XYZ file of C-alpha atoms in Angstrom:
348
model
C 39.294 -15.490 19.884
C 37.662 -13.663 16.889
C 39.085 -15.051 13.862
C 36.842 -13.252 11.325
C 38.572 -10.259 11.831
C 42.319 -9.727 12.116
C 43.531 -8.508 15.375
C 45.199 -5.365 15.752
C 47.501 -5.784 17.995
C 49.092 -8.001 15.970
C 50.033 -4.741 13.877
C 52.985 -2.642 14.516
C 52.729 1.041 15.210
C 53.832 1.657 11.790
C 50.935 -0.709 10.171
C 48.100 1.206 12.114
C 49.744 4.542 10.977
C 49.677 3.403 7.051
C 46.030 1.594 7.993
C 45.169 5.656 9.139
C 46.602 6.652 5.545
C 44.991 4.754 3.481
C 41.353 5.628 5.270
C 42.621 9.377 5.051
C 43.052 10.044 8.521
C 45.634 11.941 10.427
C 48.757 9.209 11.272
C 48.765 11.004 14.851
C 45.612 8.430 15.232
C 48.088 5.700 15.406
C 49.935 7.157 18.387
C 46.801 7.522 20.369
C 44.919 3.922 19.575
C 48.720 2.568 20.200
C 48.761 3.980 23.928
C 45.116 3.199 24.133
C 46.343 -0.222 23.352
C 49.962 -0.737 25.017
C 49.820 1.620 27.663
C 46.122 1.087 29.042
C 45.525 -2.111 27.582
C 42.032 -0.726 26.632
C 39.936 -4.132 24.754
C 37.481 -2.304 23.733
C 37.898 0.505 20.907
C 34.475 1.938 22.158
C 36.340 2.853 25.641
C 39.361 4.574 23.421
C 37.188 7.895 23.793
C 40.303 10.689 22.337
C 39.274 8.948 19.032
C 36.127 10.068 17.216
C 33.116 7.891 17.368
C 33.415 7.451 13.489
C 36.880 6.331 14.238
C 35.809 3.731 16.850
C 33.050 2.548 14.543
C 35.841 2.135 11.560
C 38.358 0.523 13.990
C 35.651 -1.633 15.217
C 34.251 -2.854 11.732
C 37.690 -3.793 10.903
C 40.167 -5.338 13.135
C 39.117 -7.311 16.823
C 41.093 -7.244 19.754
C 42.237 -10.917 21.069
C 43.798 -11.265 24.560
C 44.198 -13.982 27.541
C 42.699 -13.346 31.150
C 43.192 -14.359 34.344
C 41.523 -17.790 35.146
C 42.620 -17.952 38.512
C 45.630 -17.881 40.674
C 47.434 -19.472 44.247
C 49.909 -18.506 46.351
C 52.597 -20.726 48.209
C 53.628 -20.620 51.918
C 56.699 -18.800 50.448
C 54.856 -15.711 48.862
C 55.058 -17.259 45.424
C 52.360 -17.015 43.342
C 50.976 -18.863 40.461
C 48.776 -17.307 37.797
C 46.655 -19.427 35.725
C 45.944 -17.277 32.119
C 43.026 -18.672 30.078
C 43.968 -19.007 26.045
C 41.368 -20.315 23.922
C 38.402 -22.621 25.501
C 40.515 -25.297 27.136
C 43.870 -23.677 27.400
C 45.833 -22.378 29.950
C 49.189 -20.983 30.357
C 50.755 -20.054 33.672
C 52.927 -17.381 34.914
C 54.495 -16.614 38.210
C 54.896 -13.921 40.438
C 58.231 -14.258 42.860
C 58.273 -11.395 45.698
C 61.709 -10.699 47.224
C 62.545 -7.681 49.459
C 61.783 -4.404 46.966
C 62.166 -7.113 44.044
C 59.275 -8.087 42.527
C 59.700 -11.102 39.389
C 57.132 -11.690 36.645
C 58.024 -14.966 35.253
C 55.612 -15.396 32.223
C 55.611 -18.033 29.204
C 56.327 -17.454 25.591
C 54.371 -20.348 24.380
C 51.730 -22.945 25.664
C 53.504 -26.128 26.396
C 56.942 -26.734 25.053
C 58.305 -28.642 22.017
C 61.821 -29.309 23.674
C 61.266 -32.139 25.888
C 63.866 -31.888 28.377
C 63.800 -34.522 30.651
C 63.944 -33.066 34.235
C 61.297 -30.326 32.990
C 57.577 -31.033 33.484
C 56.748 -28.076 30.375
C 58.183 -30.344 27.915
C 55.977 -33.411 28.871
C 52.994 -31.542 28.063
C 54.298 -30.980 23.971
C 53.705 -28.115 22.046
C 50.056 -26.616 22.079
C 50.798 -22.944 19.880
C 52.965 -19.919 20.095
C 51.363 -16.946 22.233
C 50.771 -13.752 20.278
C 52.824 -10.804 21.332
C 49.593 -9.472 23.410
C 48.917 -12.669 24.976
C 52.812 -12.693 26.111
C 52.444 -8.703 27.088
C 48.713 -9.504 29.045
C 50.795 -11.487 31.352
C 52.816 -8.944 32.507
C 50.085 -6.307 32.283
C 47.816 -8.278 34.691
C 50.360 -9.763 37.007
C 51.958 -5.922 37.261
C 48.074 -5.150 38.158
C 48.420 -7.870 40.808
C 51.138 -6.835 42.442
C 50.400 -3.093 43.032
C 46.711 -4.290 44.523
C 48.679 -6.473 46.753
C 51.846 -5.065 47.284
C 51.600 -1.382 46.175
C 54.954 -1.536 43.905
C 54.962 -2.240 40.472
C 56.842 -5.021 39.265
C 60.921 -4.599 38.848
C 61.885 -7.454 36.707
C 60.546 -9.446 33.728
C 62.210 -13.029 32.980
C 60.928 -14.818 30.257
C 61.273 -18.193 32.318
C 58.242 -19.697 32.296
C 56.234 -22.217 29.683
C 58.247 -22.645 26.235
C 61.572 -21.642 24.367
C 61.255 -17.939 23.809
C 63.532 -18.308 20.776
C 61.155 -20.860 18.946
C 58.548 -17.700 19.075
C 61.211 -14.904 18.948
C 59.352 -12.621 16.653
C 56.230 -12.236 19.396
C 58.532 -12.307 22.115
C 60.858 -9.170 20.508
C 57.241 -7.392 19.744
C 55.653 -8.353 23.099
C 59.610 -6.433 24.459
C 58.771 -3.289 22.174
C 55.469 -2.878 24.016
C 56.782 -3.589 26.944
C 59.428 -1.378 27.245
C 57.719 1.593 25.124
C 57.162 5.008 26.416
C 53.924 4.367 24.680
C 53.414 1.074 25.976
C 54.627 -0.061 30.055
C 57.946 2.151 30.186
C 59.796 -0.853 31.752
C 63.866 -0.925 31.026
C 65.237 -3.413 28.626
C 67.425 -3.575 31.600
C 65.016 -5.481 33.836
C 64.182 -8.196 30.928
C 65.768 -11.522 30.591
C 64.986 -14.000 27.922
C 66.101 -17.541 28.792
C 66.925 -19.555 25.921
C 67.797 -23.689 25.836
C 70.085 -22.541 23.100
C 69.137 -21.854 19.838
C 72.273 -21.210 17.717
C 70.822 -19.194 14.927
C 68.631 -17.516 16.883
C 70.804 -15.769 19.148
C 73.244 -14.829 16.184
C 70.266 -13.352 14.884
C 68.899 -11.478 18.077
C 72.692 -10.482 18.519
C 72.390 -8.273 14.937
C 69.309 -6.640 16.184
C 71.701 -4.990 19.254
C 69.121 -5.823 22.031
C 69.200 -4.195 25.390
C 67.423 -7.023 27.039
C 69.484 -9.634 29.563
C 70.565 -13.284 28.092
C 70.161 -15.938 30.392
C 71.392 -20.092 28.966
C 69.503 -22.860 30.221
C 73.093 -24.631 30.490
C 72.365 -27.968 33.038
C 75.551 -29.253 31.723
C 79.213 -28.570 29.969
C 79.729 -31.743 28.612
C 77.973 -32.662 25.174
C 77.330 -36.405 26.226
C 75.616 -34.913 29.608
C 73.296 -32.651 27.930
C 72.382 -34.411 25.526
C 71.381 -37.320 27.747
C 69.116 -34.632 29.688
C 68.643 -32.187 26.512
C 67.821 -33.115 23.273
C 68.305 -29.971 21.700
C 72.213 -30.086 22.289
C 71.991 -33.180 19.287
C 71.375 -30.040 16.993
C 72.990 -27.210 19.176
C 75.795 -28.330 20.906
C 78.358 -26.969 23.245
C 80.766 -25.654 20.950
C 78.015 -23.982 18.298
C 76.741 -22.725 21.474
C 79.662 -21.396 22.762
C 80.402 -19.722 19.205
C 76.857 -18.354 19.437
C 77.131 -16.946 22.759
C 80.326 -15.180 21.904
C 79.100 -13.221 18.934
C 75.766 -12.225 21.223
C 78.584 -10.734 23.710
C 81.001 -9.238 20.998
C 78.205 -7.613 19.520
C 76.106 -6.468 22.664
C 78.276 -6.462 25.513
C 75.892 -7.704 28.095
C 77.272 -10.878 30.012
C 74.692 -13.859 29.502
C 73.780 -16.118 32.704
C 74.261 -19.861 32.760
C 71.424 -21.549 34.071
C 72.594 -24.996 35.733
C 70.032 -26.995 37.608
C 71.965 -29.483 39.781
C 70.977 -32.700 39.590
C 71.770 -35.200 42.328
C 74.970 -38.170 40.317
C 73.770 -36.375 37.062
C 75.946 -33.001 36.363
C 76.955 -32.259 40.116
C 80.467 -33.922 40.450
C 83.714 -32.582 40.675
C 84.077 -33.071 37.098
C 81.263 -31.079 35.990
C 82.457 -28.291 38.017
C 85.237 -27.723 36.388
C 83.723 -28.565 32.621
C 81.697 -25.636 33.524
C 84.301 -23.201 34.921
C 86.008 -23.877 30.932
C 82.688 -23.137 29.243
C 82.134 -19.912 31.841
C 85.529 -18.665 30.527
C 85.133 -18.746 27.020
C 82.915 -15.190 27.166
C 82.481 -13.537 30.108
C 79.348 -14.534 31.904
C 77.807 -15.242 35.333
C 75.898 -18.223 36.602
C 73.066 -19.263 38.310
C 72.953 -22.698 40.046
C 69.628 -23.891 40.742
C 67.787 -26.143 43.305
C 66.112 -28.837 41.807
C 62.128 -29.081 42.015
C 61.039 -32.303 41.898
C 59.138 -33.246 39.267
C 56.728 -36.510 38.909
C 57.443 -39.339 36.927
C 61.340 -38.683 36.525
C 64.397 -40.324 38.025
C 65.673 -36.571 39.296
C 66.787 -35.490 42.274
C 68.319 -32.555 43.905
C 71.700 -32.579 44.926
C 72.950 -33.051 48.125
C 73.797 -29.953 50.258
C 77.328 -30.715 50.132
C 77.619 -31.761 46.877
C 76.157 -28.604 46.372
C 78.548 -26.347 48.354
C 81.556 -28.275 46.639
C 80.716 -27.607 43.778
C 79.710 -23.243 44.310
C 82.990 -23.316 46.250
C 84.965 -24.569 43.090
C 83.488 -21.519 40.750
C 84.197 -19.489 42.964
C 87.725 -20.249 43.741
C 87.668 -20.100 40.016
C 86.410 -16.525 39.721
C 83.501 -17.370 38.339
C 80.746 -14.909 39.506
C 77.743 -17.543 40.974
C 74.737 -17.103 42.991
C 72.667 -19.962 44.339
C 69.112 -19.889 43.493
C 66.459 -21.789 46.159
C 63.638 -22.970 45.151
C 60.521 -20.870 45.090
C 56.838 -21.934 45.099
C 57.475 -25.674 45.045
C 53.961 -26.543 47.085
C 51.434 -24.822 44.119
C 53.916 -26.412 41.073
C 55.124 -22.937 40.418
C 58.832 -23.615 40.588
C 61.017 -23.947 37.935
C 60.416 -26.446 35.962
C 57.052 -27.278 37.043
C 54.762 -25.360 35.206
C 52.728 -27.663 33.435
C 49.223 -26.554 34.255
C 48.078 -29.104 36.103
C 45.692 -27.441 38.607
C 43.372 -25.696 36.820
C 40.284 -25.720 38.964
């Protein structure tokens, strides 16, 4: 990563148009290096050849162009597979490609490890490394996309912002990595097919919710009940369920677009009869949907999955309750690219 020189794609559309101005150059320049930049991801402003070569040597002199590559990659008996991204020297981050029918699911990380620490989650054991840079977030979906019309020859449908770190504790890069993204300028994909999953930061969704985004809302949930979550998730000590619920409320009032409840069922932990129906109350506060998830067992924790009929009892209940749920199986378990795995730890 060049740090002598600042990187440009750390610069909105806007700033490159004003940088243009104040070199007296036409601000149409801005439209084409942006495209050059979003659309082609082009690292090199000699390749950006619709720009003068006095305007690649200028561009050049001035700003650098930082991004992550691909270190190396696996795939799982199930199709799943797990990208390892290079950061600086001796960093990695990982994203995930999930192939299903004619859907094809980019899960990429917002930052490189994860300050949150929650305990079924092997992320949060590895602590916080840094925040990725819009383009480092954007890169991941740029080369997995690549990936997947090499192997598959379809483009990828959907975007979750699942993977390594809480989006919201980097929201500004992850809202600019979403304006590239879904640019006509940039990849073209629909806000539509986005979801950022958030552990629940209150003030951050109030905020996102003023900003009238298009993307999808998905709550890492695991629990209704404050003493549950907050055994498994220290953030609730800070953000608990009823700030949450408040939170989640206003993002609906003000966007309309139902957030998912993400609620990993752990085996005697937040499976019971109980927490079924603390969760139906909480689903009912703002309409919603929820996805119950299959455990992936992670090393060194006391977790398990829940039983298959503990499991069924407890679907059967939310939906008896009118509470629209889908069951999510676990995907890519055998290469550590299931939920809740990613922690880098095969980086050969």
């Amino acid at each position: 990563m060049n740090q002598s020189k600042k990187d440009i794609r750390s610069l909105t559309k806007l700033q490159i148009e004003e940088f243009f101005t104040l070199k007296h150059k036409p601000k149409f320049r801005a439209n084409q290096v942006y495209e050059w930049l979003w659309k082609h991801r082009v690292l090199d402003f000699n390749l950006m050849t619709s720009l003068s070569l006095d305007d690649r040597t200028l561009l050049h002199s001035t700003f650098s162009i930082n991004s992550l590559t691909l270190h190396n990659y696996k795939t799982s008996l199930d199709g799943t597979v797990k990208f390892l991204f290079q950061l600086d020297q001796n960093k990695v981050v990982e994203g995930v490609l999930i192939p299903h029918l004619n859907r094809y699911t980019a899960c990429i990380s917002s930052q490189a490890g994860c300050s949150l620490a929650c305990k079924f989650c092997a992320t949060g054991k590895l602590k916080l490394y840094r925040n990725l840079s819009a383009g480092e977030i954007y890169d991941q979906v740029f080369l997995i996309n690549e990936f997947t019309l090499r192997k598959f020859k379809k483009p990828i449908t959907n975007i979750v912002y699942m993977g390594m770190g809480e989006p919201f504790l980097n929201s500004t890069n992850v809202l600019n990595s979403i304006t590239h993204i879904t640019s006509k300028q940039g990849l073209n994909i629909s806000a539509k097919r986005i979801t950022v999953s958030t552990a629940g930061i209150v003030k951050i969704i109030k905020r996102i919710a003023d900003l009238s985004p298009k993307f999808n809302l998905a709550i890492s949930l695991h629990s209704a009940n404050d003493t549950i979550r907050t055994k498994i998730m220290e953030i609730n000590k800070s953000n608990n369920l009823k700030d949450l619920a408040l939170a989640i409320d206003y993002f609906y009032t003000k966007t309309k677009i139902k957030p998912t409840y993400e609620y990993i069922l752990l085996n005697g932990v937040n499976d019971s009869t109980q927490d079924a129906k603390d969760l139906i109350a909480f689903c009912k506060k703002t309409p919603s949907k929820v996805n119950l998830i299959e455990y992936n067992q992670v090393s060194n924790t006391p977790y398990r999955k829940s039983s298959q009929s503990s499991t069924k009892i407890f679907m059967d209940l939310l939906e008896k309750n009118k509470i629209l749920v889908k069951f999510r199986r676990s995907r890519g378990e055998d290469i550590g690219a299931a939920c809740g795995q990613l922690a880098t730890q095969n980086k050969k």
